[in-house]
Short mmCIF file of C-alpha atoms in Angstrom, two decimals:
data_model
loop_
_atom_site.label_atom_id
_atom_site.label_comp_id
_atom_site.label_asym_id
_atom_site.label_seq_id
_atom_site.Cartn_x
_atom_site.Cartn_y
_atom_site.Cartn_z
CA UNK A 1 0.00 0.00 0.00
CA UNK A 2 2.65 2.32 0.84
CA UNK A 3 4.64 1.44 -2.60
CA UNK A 4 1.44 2.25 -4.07
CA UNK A 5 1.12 5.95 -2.61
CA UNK A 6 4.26 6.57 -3.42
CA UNK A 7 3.51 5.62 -7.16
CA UNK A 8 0.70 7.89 -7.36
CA UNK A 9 1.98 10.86 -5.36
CA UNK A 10 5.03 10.64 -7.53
CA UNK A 11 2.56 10.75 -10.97
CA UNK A 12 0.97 13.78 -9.36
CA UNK A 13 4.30 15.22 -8.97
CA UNK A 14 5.32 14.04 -12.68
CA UNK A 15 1.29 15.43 -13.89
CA UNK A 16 2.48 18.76 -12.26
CA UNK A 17 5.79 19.31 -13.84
CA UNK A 18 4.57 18.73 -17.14
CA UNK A 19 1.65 20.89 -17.63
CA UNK A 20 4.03 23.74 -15.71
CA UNK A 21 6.78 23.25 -18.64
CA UNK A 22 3.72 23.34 -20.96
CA UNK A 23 2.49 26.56 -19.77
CA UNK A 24 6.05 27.76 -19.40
CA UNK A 25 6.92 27.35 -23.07
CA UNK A 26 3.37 29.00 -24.16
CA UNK A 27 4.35 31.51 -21.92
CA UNK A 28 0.82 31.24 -20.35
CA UNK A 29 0.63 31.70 -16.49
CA UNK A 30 0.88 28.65 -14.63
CA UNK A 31 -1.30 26.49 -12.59
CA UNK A 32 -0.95 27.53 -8.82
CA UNK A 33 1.86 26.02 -6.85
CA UNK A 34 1.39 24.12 -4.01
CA UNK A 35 2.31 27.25 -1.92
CA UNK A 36 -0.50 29.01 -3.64
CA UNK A 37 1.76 30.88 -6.07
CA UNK A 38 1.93 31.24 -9.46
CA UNK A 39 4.26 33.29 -10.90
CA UNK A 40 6.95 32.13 -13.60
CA UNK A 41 10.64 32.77 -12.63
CA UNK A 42 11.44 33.03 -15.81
CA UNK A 43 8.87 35.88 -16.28
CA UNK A 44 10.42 37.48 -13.04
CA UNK A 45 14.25 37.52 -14.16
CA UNK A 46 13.04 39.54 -16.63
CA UNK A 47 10.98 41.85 -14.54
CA UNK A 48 14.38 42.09 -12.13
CA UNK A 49 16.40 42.38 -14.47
CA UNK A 50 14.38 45.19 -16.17
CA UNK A 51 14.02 47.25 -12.61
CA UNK A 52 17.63 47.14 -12.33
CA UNK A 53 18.18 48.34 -15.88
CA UNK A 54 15.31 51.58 -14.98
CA UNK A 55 17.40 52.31 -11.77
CA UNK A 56 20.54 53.34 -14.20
CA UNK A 57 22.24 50.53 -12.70
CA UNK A 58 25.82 50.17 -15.24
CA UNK A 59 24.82 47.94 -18.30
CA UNK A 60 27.74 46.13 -17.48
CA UNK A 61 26.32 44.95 -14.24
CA UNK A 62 23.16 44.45 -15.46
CA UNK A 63 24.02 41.92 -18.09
CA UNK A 64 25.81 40.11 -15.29
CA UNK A 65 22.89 40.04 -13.45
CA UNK A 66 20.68 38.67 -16.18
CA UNK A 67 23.60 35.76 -17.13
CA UNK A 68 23.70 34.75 -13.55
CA UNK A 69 19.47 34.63 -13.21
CA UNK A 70 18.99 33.40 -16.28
CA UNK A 71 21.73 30.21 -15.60
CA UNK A 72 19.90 29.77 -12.10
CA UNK A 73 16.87 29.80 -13.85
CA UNK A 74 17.81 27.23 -15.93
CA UNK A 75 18.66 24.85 -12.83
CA UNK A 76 15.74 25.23 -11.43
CA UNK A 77 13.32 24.28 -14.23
CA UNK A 78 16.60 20.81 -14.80
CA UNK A 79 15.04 20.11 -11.24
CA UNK A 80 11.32 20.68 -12.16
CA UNK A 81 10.65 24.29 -11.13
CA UNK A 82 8.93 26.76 -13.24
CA UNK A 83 6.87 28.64 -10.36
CA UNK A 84 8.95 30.62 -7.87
CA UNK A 85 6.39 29.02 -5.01
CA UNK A 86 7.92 25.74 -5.47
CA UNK A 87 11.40 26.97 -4.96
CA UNK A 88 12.71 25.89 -1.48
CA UNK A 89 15.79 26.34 0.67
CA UNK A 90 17.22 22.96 -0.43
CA UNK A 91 16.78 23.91 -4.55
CA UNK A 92 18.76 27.10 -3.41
CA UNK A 93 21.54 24.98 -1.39
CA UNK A 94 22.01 22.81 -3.96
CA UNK A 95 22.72 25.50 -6.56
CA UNK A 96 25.21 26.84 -3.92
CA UNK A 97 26.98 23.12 -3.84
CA UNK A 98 27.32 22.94 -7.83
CA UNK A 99 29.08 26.60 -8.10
CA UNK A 100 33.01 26.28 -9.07
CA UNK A 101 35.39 29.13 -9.30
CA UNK A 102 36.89 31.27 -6.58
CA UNK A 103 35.44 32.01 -3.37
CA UNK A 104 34.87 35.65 -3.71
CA UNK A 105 33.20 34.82 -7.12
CA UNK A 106 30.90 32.32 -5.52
CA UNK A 107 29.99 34.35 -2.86
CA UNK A 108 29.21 37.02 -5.41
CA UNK A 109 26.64 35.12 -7.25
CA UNK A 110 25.18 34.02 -3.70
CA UNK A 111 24.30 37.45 -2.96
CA UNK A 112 22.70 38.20 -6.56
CA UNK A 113 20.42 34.98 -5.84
CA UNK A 114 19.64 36.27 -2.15
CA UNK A 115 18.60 39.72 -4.09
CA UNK A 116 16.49 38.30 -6.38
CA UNK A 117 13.91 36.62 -4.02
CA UNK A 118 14.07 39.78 -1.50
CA UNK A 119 12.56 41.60 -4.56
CA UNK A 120 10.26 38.97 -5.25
CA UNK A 121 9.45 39.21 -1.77
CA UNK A 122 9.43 42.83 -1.81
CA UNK A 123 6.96 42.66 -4.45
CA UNK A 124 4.70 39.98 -3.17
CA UNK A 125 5.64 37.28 -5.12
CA UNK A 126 6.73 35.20 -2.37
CA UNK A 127 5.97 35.60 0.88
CA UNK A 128 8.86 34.61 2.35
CA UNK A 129 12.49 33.81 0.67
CA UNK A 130 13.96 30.45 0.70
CA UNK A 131 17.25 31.79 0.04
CA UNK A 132 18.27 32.00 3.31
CA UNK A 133 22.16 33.93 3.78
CA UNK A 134 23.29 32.42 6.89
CA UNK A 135 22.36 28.97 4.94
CA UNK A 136 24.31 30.02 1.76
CA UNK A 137 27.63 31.32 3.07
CA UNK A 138 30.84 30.36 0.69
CA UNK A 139 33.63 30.26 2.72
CA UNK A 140 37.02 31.70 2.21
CA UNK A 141 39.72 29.40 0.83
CA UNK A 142 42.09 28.35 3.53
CA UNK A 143 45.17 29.95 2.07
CA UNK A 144 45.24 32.83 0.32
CA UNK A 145 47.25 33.55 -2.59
CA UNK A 146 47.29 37.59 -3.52
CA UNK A 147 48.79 39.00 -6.20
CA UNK A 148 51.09 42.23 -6.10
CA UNK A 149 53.01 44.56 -8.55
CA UNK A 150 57.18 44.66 -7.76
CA UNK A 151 58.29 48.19 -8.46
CA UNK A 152 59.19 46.80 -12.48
CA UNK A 153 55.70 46.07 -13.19
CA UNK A 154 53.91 49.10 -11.74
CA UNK A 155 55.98 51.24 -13.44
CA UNK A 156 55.60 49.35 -16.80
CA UNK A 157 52.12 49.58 -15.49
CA UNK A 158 52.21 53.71 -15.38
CA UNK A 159 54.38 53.26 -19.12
CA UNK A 160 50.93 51.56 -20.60
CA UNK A 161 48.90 54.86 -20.00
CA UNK A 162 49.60 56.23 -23.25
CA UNK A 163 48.48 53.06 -24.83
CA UNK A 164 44.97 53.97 -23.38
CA UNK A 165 42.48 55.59 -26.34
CA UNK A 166 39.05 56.23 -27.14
CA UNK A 167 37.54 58.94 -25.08
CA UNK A 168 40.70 58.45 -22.47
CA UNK A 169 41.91 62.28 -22.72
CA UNK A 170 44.99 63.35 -21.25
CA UNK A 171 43.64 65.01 -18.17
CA UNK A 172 42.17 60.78 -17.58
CA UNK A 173 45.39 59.48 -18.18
CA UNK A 174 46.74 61.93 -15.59
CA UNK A 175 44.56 61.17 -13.42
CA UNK A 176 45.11 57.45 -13.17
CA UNK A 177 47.92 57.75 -12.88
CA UNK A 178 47.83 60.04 -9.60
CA UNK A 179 44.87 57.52 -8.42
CA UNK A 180 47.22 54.67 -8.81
CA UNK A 181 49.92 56.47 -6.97
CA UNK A 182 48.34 57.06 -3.99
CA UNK A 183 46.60 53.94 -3.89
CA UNK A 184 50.01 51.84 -4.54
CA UNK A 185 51.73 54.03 -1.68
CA UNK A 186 49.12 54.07 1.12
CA UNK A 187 47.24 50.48 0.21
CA UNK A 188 43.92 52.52 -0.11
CA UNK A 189 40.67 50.61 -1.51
CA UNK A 190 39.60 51.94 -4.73
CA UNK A 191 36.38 53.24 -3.31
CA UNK A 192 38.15 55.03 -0.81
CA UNK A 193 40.93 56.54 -2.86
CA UNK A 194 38.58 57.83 -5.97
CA UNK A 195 35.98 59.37 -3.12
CA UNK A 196 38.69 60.67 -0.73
CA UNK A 197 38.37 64.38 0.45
CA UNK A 198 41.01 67.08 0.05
CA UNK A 199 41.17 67.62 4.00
CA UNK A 200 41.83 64.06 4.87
CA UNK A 201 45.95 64.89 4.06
CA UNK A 202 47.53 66.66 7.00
CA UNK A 203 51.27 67.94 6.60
CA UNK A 204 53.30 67.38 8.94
CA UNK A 205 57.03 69.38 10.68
CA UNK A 206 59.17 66.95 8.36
CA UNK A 207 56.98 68.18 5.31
CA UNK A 208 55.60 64.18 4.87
CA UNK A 209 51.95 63.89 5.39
CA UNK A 210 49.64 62.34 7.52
CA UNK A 211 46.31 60.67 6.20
CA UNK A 212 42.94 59.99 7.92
CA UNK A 213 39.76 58.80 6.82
CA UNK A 214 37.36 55.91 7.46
CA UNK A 215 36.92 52.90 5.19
CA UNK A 216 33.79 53.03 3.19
CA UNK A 217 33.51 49.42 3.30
CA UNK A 218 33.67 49.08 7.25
CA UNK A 219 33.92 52.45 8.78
CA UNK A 220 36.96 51.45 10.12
CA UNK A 221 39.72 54.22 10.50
CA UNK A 222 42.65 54.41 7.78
CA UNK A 223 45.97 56.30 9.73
CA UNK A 224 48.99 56.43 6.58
CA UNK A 225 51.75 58.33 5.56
CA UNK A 226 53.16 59.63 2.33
CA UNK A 227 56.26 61.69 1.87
CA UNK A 228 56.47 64.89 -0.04
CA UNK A 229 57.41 63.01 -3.20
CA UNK A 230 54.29 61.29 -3.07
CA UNK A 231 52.23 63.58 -2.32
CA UNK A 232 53.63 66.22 -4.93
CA UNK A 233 53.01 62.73 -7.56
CA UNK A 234 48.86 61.90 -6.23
CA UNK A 235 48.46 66.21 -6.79
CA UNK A 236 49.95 66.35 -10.06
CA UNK A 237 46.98 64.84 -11.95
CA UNK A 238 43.78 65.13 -9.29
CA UNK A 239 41.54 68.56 -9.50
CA UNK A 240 43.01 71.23 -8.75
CA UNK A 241 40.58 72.51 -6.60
CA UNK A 242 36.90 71.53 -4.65
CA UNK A 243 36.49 69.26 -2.10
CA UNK A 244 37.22 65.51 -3.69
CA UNK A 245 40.69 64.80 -5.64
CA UNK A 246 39.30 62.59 -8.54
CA UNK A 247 35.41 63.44 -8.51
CA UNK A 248 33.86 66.42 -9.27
CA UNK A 249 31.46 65.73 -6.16
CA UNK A 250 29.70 63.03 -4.58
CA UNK A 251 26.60 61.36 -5.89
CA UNK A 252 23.75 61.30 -3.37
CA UNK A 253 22.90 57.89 -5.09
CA UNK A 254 24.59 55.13 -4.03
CA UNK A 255 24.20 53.24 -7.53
CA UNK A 256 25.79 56.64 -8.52
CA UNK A 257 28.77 56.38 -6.74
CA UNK A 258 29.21 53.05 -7.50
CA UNK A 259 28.94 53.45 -11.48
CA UNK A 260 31.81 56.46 -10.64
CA UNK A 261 34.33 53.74 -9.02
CA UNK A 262 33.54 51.12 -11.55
CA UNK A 263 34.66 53.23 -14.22
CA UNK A 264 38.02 53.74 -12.14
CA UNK A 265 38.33 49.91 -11.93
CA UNK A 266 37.50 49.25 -15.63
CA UNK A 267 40.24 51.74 -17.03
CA UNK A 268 42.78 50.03 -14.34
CA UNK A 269 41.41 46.68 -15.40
CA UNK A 270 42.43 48.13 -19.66
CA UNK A 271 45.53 49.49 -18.53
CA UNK A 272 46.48 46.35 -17.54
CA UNK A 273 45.55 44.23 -20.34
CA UNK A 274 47.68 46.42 -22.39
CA UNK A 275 50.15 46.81 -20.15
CA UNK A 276 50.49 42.91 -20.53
CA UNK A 277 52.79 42.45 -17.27
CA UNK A 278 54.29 39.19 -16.54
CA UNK A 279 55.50 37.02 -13.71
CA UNK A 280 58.56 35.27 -12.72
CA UNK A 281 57.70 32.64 -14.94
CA UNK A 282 56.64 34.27 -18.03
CA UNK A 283 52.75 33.65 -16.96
CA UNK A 284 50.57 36.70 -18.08
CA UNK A 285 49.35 38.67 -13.85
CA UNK A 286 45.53 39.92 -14.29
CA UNK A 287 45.84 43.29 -12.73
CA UNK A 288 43.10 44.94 -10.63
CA UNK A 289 43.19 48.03 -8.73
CA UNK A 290 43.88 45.37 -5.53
CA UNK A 291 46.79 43.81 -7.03
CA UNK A 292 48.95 47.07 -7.55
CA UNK A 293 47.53 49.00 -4.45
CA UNK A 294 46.60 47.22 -1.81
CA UNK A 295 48.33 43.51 -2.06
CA UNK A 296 51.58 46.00 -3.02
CA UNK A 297 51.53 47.57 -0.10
CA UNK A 298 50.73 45.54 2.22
CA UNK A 299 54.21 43.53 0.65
CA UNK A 300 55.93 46.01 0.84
CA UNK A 301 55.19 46.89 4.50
CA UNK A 302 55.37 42.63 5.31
CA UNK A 303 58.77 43.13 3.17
CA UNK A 304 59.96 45.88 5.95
CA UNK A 305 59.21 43.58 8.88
CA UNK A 306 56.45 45.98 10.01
CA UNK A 307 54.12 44.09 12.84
CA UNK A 308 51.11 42.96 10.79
CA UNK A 309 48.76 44.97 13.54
CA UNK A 310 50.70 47.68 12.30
CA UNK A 311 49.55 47.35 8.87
CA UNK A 312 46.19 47.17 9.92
CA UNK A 313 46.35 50.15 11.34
CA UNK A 314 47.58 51.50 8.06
CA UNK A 315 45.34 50.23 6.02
CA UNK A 316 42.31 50.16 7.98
CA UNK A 317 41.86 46.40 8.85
CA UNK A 318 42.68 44.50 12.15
CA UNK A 319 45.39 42.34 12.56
CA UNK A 320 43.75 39.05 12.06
CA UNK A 321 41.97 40.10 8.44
CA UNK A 322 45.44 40.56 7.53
CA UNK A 323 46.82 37.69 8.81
CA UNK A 324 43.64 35.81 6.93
CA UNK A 325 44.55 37.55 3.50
CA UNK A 326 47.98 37.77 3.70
CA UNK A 327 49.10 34.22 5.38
CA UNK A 328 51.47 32.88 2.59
CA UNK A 329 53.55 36.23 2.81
CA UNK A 330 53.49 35.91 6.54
CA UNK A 331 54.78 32.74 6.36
CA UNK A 332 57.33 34.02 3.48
CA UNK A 333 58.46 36.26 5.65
CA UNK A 334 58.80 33.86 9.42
CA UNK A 335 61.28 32.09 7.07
CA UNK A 336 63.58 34.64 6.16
CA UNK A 337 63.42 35.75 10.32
CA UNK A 338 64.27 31.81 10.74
CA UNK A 339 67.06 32.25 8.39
CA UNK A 340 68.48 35.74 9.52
CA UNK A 341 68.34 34.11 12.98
CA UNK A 342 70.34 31.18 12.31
CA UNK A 343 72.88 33.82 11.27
CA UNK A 344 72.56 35.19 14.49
CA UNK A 345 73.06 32.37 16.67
CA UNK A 346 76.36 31.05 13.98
CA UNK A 347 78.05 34.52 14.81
CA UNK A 348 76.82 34.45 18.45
CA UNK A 349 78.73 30.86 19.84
CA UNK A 350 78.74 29.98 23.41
CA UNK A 351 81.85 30.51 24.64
CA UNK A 352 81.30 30.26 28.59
#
């Protein structure tokens, strides 16, 4: 008997499935769900997608948005699911346990799922979201591997500016180049750097400067240095005058502000395509505004022995996020103590 229900609740099931791909591929509204909903989620990707594209969200990002909805749309209907009342927390889970790439990247494409169903929530589609964040969390990797610039490739870096065209004038090339300056000498984020105020550099008796903001990211406070020479080099291509070095002002939008650093990041990202730096072993580095700012100078501070709460401090992080990020250079760099101390005790000998 049980065999039997089984059979029949499983036809249902089958019954169900079938006449929701039919309606699906007429595009005719489905029957209602067994939660009582019956919306397609194919119908709202394309609503989403469209509300981000009316909110001048970058077309860029946009497209990116549809690829990654559209693909997750696509595994749920491989798993029977047309109406986004079916969807539950397992359906999401398991589309979390297929994703491969990097962490960040995964984690990425968590949060654009997560969005979707708080809109469709927002918009009574659902009434509650079975993409559940605490449940969908991509951890880091255990070891992290950053990349960084050497002083050889950032300056072939700077020598590719030229090499930028198109509606890149000079006064943009100079520019970038000051940006990437400042953010290569005091390991600022890009956010932080293309937003930063006039005020927040403080000159000091020696004539260096002192720096002081708070990180956009975690409102955590930023306390650098630069030297004259530096300073004199980040001036030399921002405005010459108003209250923000790179920006003319500061959106009140937040979408805004964001399409103002992405443009930042997507010159950086062309300069280094052309640029076309390579490693030690001849293998082509992908460089992003992290790679020759921040990874660089954290190295170059690990590279000085500098205590790695230290660095925090200068970048705006806490001792153990840098630790987390930076724990193969760490490591790098307990060897060479090992090494110098070795040194230490062979000149030292006992000789009581």
């Amino acid at each position: 008997a049980a065999d039997t229900c089984d059979g029949e609740v499983a036809e249902a099931k089958a019954r169900e499935m079938m006449n929701g791909f039919a309606a699906a591929a007429k595009g005719e509204p489905t029957a209602p769900s067994v939660k009582g909903e019956s919306f397609l989620i194919a119908d709202l990707v394309d609503a989403f997608v469209a509300k981000k594209s009316a909110d001048d969200v970058k077309r860029a990002t946009v497209r990116q948005w549809k690829f990654e909805l559209t693909n997750f749309a696509q595994f749920l209907q491989q798993r029977g699911l047309v109406n986004i009342g079916d969807v539950k927390a397992d359906d999401v889970q398991a589309w979390r346990d297929g994703l491969e790439g990097a962490a960040a990247g995964r984690r990425k494409r968590v949060l654009f799922i997560v969005a979707f169903f708080q809109y469709c929530v927002d918009f009574d589609k659902l009434t509650k979201s079975p993409a559940i964040k605490s449940q969908l969390r991509v951890k880091r990797s255990a070891v992290q591997a950053p990349k960084a610039l050497d002083n050889t490739q950032f300056a072939k870096l700077l020598a590719a500016l030229p090499l930028l065209n198109g509606r890149t004038a000079d006064a943009d090339r100079a520019k970038l180049k000051s940006l990437a300056v400042l953010m290569r000498m005091t390991g600022l984020a890009l956010k932080d750097a293309v937003c930063c105020e006039r005020d927040i550099f403080e000159q000091m008796p020696n004539g260096k400067f002192r720096m002081y903001l708070r990180r956009a990211k975690t409102g955590k406070p930023v306390n650098n240095y630069l030297s004259a020479e530096t300073m004199a080099a980040v001036l030399a291509g921002a405005n010459t005058s108003g209250k923000y070095l790179f920006i003319p002002s500061l959106p009140t939008k937040e979408n805004e502000v964001k399409n103002q650093v992405e443009y930042f990041g997507g010159r950086f990202v062309k300069l280094g395509e052309l640029a076309d730096i390579t490693d030690e072993n001849g293998e082509k580095v992908k460089v992003g505004s992290h790679s020759f700012g921040r990874h660089s100078f954290v190295l170059m501070c690990l590279n000085s022995d500098l205590p790695t709460h230290d660095i925090g401090t200068l970048i705006g992080d806490t001792a153990h996020v840098v630790e987390q990020h930076y724990s193969t250079w760490i490591a790098s760099r307990a060897a060479r103590l090992e090494q110098r101390m070795m040194k230490v005790l062979d000149a030292n000998p006992m000789t009581w």
